[in-house]
PDB file of C-alpha atoms in Angstrom:
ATOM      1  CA  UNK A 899       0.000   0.000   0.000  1.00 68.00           C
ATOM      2  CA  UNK A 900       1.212   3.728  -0.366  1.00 89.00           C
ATOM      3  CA  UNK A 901       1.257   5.684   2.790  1.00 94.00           C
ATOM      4  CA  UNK A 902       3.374   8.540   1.293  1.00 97.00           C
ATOM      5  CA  UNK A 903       3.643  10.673  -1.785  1.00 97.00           C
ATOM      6  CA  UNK A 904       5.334  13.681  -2.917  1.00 97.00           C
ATOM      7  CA  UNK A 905       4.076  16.730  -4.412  1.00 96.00           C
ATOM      8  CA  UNK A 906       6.806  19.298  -4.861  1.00 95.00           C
ATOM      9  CA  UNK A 907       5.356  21.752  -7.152  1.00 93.00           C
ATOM     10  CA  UNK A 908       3.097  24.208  -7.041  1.00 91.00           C
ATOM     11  CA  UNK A 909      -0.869  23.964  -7.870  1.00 92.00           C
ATOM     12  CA  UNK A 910      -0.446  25.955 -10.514  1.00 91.00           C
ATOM     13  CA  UNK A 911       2.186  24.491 -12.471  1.00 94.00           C
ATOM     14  CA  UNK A 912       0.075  20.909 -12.374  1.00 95.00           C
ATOM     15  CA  UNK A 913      -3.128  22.817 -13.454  1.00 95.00           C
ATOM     16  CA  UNK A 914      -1.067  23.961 -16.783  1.00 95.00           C
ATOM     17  CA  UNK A 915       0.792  20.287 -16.944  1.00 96.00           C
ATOM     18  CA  UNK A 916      -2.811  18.421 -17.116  1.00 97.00           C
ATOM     19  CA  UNK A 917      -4.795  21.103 -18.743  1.00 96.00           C
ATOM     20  CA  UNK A 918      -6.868  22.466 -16.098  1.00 96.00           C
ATOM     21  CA  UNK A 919      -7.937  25.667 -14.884  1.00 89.00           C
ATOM     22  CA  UNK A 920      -5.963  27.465 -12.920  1.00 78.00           C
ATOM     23  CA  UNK A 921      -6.628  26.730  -8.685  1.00 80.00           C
ATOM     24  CA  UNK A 922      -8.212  29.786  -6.919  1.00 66.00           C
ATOM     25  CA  UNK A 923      -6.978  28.145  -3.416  1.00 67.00           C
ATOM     26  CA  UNK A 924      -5.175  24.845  -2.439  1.00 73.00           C
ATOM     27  CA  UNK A 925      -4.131  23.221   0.748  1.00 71.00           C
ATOM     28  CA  UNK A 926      -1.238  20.803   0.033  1.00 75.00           C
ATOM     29  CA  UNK A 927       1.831  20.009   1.934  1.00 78.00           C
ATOM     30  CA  UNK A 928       5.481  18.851   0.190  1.00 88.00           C
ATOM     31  CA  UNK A 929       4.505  15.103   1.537  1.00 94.00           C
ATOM     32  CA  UNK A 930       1.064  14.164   1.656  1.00 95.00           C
ATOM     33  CA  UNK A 931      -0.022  11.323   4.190  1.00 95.00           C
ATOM     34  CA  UNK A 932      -3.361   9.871   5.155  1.00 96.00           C
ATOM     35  CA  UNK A 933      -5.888  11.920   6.589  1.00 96.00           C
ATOM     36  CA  UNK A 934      -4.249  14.973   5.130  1.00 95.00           C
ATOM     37  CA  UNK A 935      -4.326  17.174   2.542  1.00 95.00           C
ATOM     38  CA  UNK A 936      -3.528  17.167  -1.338  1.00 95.00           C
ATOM     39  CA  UNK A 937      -3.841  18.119  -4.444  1.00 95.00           C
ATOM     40  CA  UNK A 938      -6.557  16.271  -7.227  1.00 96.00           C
ATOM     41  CA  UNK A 939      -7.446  17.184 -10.333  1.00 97.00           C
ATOM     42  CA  UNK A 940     -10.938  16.474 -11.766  1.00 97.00           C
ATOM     43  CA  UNK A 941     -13.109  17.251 -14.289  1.00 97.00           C
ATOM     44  CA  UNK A 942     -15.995  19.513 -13.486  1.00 95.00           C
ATOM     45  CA  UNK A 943     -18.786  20.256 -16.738  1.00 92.00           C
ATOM     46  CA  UNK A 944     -16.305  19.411 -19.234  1.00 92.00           C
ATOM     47  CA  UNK A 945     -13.205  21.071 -17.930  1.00 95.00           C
ATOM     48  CA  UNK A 946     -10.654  19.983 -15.516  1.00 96.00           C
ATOM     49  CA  UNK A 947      -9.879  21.593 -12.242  1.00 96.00           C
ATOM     50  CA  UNK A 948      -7.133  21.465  -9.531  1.00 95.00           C
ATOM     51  CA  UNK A 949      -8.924  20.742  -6.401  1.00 94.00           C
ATOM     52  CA  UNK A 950      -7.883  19.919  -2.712  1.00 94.00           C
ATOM     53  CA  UNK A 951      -9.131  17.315  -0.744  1.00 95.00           C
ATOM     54  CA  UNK A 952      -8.337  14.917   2.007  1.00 96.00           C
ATOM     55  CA  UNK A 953      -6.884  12.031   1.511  1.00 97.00           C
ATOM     56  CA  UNK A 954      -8.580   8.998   2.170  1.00 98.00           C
ATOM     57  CA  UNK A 955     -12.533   7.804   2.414  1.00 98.00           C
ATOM     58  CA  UNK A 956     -13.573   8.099   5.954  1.00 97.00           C
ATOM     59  CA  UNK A 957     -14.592   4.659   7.550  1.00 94.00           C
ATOM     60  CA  UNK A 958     -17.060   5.033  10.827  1.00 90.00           C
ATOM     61  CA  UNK A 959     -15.248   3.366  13.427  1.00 90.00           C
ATOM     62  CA  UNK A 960     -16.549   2.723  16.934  1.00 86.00           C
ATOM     63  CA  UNK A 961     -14.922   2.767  20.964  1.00 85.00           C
ATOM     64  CA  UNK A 962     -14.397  -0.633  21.712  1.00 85.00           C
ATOM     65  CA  UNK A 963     -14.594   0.535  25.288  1.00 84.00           C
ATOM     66  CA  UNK A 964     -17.639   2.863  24.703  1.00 86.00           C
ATOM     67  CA  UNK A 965     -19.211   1.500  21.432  1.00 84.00           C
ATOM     68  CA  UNK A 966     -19.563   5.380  20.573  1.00 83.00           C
ATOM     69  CA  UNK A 967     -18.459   6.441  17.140  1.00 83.00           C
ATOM     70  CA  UNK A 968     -14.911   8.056  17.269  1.00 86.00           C
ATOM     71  CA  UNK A 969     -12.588   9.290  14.481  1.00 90.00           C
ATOM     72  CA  UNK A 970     -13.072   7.330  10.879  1.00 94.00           C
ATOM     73  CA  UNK A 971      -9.962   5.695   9.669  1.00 95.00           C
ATOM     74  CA  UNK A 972      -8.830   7.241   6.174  1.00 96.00           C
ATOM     75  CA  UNK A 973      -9.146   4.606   3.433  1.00 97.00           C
ATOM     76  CA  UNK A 974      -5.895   5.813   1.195  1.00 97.00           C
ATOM     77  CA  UNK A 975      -5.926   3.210  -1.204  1.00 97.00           C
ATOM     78  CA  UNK A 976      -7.821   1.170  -3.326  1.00 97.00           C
ATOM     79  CA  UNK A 977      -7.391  -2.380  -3.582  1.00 96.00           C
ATOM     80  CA  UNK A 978     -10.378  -4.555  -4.569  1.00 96.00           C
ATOM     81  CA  UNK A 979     -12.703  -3.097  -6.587  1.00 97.00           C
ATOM     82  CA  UNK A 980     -16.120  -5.532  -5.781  1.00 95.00           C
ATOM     83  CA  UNK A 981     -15.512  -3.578  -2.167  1.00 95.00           C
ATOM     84  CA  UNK A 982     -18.693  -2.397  -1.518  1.00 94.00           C
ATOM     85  CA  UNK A 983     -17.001   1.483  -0.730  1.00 94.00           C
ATOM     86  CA  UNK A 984     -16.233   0.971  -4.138  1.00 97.00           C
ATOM     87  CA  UNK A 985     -18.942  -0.340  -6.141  1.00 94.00           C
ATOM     88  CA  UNK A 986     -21.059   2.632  -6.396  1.00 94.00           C
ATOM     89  CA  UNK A 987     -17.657   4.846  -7.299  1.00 97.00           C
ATOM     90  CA  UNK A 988     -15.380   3.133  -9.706  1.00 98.00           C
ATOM     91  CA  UNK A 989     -18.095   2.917 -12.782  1.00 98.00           C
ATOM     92  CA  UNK A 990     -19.175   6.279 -12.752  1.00 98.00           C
ATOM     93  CA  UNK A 991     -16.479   8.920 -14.485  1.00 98.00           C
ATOM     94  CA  UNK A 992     -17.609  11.803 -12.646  1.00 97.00           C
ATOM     95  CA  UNK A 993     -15.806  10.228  -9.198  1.00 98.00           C
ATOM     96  CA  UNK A 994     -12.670   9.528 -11.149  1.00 98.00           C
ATOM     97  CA  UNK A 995      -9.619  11.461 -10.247  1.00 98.00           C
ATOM     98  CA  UNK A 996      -5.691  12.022 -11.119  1.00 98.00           C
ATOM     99  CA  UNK A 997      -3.608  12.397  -8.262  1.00 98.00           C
ATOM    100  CA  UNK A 998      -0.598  14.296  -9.055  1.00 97.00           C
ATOM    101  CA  UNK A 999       2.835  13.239  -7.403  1.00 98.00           C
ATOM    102  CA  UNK A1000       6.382  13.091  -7.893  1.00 98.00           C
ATOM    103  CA  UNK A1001       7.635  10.775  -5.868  1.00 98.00           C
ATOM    104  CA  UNK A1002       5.841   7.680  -3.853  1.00 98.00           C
ATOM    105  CA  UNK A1003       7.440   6.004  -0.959  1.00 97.00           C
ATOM    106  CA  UNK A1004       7.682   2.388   0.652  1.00 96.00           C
ATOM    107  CA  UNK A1005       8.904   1.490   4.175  1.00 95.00           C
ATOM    108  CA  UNK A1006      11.849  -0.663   4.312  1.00 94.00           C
ATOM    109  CA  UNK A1007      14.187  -1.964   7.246  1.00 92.00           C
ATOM    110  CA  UNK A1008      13.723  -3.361  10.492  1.00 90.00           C
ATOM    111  CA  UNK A1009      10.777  -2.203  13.247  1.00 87.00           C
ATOM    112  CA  UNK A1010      11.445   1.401  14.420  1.00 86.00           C
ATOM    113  CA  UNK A1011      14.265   1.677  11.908  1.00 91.00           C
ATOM    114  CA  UNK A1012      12.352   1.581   8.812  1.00 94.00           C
ATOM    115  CA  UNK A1013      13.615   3.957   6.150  1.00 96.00           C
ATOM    116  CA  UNK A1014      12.075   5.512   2.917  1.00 97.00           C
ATOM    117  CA  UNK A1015      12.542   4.470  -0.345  1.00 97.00           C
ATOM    118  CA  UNK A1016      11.711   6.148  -2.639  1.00 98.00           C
ATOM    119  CA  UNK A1017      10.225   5.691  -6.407  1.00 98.00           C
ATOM    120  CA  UNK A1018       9.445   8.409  -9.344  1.00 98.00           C
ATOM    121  CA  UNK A1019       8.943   7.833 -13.115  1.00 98.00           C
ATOM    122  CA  UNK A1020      11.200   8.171 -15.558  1.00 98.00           C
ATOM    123  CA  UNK A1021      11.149  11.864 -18.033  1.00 96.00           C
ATOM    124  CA  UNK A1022       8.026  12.466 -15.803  1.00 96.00           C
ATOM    125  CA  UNK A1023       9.125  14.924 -12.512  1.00 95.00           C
ATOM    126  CA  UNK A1024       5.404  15.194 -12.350  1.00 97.00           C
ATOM    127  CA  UNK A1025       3.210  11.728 -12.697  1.00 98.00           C
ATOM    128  CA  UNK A1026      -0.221  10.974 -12.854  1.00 98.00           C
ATOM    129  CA  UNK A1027      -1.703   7.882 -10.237  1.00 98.00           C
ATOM    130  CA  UNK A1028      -5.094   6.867 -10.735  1.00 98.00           C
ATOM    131  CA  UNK A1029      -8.068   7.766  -8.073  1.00 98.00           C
ATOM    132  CA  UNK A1030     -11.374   8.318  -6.876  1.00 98.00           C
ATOM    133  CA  UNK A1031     -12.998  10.918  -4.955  1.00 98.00           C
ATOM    134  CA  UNK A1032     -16.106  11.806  -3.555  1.00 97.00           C
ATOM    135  CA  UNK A1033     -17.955  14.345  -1.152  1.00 97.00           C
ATOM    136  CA  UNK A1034     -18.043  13.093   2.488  1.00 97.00           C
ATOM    137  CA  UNK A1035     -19.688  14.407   5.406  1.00 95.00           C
ATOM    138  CA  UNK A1036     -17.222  14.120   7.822  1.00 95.00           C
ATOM    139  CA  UNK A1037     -14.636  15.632   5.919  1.00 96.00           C
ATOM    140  CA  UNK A1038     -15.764  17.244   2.611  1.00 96.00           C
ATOM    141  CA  UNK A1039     -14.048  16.288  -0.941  1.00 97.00           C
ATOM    142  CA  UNK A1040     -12.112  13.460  -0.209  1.00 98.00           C
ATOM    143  CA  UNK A1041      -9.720  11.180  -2.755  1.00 98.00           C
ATOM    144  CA  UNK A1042      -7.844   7.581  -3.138  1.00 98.00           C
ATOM    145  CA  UNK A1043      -5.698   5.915  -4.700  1.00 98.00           C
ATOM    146  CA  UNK A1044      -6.153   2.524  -7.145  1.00 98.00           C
ATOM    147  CA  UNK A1045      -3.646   0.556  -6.536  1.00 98.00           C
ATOM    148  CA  UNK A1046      -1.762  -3.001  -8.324  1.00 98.00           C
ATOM    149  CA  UNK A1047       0.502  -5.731  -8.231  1.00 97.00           C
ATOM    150  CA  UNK A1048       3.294  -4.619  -8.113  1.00 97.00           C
ATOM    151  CA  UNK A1049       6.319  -4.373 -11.245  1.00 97.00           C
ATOM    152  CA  UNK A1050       9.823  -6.073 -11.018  1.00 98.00           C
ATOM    153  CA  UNK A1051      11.391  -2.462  -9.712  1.00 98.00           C
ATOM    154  CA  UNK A1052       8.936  -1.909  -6.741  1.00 97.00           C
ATOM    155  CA  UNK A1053       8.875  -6.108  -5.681  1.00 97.00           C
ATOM    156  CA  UNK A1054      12.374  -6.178  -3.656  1.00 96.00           C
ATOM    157  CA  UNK A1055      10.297  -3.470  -1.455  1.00 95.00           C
ATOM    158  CA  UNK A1056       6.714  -4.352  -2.043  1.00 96.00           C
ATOM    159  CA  UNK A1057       3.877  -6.576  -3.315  1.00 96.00           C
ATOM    160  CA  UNK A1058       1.857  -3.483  -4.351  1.00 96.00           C
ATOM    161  CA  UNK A1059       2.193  -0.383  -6.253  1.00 98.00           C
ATOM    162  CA  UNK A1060       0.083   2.857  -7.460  1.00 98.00           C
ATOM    163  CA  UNK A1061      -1.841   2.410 -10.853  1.00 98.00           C
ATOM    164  CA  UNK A1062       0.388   5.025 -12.685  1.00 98.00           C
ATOM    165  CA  UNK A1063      -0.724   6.514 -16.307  1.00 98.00           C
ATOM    166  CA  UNK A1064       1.228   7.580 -19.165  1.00 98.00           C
ATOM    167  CA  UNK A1065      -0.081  10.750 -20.641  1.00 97.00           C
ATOM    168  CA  UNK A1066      -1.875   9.944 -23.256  1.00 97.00           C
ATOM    169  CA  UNK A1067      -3.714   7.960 -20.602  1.00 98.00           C
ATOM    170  CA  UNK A1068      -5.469  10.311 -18.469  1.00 98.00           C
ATOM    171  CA  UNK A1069      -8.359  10.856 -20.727  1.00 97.00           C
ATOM    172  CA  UNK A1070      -9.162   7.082 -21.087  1.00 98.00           C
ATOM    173  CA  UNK A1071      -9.273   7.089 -17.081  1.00 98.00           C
ATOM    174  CA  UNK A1072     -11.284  10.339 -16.268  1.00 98.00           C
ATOM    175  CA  UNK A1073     -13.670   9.770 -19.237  1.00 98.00           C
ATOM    176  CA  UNK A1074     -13.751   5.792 -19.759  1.00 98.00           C
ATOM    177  CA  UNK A1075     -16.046   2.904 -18.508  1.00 98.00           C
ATOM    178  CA  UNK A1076     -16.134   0.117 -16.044  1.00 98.00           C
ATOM    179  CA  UNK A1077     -13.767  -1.853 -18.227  1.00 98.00           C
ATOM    180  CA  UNK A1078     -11.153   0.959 -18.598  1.00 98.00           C
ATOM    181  CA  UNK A1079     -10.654   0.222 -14.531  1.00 98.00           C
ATOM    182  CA  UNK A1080     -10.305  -2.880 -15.075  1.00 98.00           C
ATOM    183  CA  UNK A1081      -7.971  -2.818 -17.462  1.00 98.00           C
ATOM    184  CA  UNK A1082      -5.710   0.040 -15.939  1.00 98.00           C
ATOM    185  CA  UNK A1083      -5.271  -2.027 -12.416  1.00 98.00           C
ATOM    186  CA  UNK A1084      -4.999  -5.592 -14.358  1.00 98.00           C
ATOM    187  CA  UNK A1085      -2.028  -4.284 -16.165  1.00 96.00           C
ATOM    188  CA  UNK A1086       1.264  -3.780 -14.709  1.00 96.00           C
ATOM    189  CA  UNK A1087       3.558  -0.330 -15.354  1.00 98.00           C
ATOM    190  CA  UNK A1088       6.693  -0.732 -17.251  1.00 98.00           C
ATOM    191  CA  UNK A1089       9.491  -1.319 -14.920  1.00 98.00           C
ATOM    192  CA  UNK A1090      11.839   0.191 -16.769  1.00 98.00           C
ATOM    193  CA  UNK A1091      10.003   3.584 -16.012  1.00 98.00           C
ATOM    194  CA  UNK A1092      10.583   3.418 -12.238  1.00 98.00           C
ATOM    195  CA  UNK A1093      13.326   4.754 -10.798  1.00 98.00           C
ATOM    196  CA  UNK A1094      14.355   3.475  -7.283  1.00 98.00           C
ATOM    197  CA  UNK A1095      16.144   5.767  -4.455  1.00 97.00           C
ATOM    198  CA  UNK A1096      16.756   4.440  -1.631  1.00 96.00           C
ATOM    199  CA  UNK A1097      17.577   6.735   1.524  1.00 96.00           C
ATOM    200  CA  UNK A1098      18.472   6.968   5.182  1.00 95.00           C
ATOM    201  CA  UNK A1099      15.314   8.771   5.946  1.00 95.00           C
ATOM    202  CA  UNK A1100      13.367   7.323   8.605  1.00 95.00           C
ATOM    203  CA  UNK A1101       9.721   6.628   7.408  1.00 92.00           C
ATOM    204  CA  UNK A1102       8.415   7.841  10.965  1.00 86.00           C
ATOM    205  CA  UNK A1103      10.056  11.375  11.578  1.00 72.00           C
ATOM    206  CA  UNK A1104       9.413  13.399  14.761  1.00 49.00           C
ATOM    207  CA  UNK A1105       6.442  13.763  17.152  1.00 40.00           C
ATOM    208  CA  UNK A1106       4.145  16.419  16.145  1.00 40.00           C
ATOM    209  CA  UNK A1107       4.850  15.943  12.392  1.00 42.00           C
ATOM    210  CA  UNK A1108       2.557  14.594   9.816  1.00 47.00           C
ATOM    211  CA  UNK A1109       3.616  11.030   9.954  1.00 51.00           C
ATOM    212  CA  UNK A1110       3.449   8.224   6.883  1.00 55.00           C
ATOM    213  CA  UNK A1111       2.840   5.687   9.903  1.00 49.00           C
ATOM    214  CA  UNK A1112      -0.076   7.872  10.759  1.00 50.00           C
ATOM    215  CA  UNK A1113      -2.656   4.838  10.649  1.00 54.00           C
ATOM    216  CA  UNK A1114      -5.207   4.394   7.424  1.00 59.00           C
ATOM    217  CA  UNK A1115      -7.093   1.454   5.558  1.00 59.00           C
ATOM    218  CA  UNK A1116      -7.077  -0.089   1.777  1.00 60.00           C
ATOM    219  CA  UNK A1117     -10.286  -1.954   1.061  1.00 65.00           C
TER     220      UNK A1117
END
């Protein structure tokens, strides 16, 4: 699963990359982690627009103590589409988003040592990762992420991977049907594409901070 991306850009230089008009206000940080904000862009009557939203689907969760409702868990990524959260989502365009990024992260290492490594694509400093969004009550526009198997590059570090598009792609998936979906999360991204950078950067960094162990879901 992804638990960290990058976004290092600003809002308006992705609206001109994928054609959309330009953001009155956005609410992105450099690293995006569950539960937080970042940057989508959608189409809205026939244009595209950069929007900001939280990432991940709320799921109600209850005191195990209390049995009252407290805080949903943020449902980041997408794994099996026949998920009920999903089945009302993934055939309809209008709740299909790209999630901009340049850089996605995996843990690797030992318990409390874990590091990030780090993966980008190839000729692209900004890609596009397939999602979903909706409008939630408990937190307003929120987004995730479809993800895959993973490719030969991302396997030494994990089973699983974003569903990335080329650019010539990102029609197909904001426009196209039920079988599009399919199709984009059946297939597997070049390898070659991927480059891999691994670093000494712990994956949890310091109390306070937005943290990619913060906990989440994928359904």
């Amino acid at each position: 699963m992804c638990n960290l991306y990058t976004l290092r850009t600003s809002a308006a230089e992705v609206a001109s990359l994928f054609g959309a008009a330009p953001p009155l206000a956005t609410n992105s940080p450099d690293e995006t982690v569950p539960g937080h904000p970042g940057l989508v862009v959608r189409e809205l009557e026939g244009q595209r627009v950069v929007q900001s939203m939280t990432w991940g689907f709320p799921l109600p969760q209850k005191s195990k103590r209390s049995g009252q409702p407290i805080k949903p868990l943020p449902v980041n990524n997408v794994a099996d589409l026949a998920k009920p959260m999903w089945r009302g989502i993934a055939p309809k365009p209008r709740w299909r988003c790209i999630i901009p990024a340049t850089g996605f992260a995996e843990a690797e290492g030992e318990p409390r040592r874990k590091t990030r490594t780090w993966f980008s694509v190839k000729d692209q400093p900004i890609f596009a990762w397939a999602g979903f969004w909706r409008e939630s009550v408990e937190w307003g526009p929120v987004y995730t992420g479809l993800m895959t198997g993973c490719n030969e590059a991302v396997r030494p570090y994990h089973d699983r991977m974003p569903v990335l598009l080329h650019p010539d792609e990102h029609d197909r998936w904001l426009q196209g049907d039920m079988d599009d979906v399919i199709g984009f999360q059946a297939r597997r991204y070049p390898p070659a594409l991927i480059v891999v950078e691994r670093t000494s950067e712990l994956w949890i960094k310091r109390a306070g901070a937005a943290q990619a162990g913060a906990e989440s879901r994928w359904l």
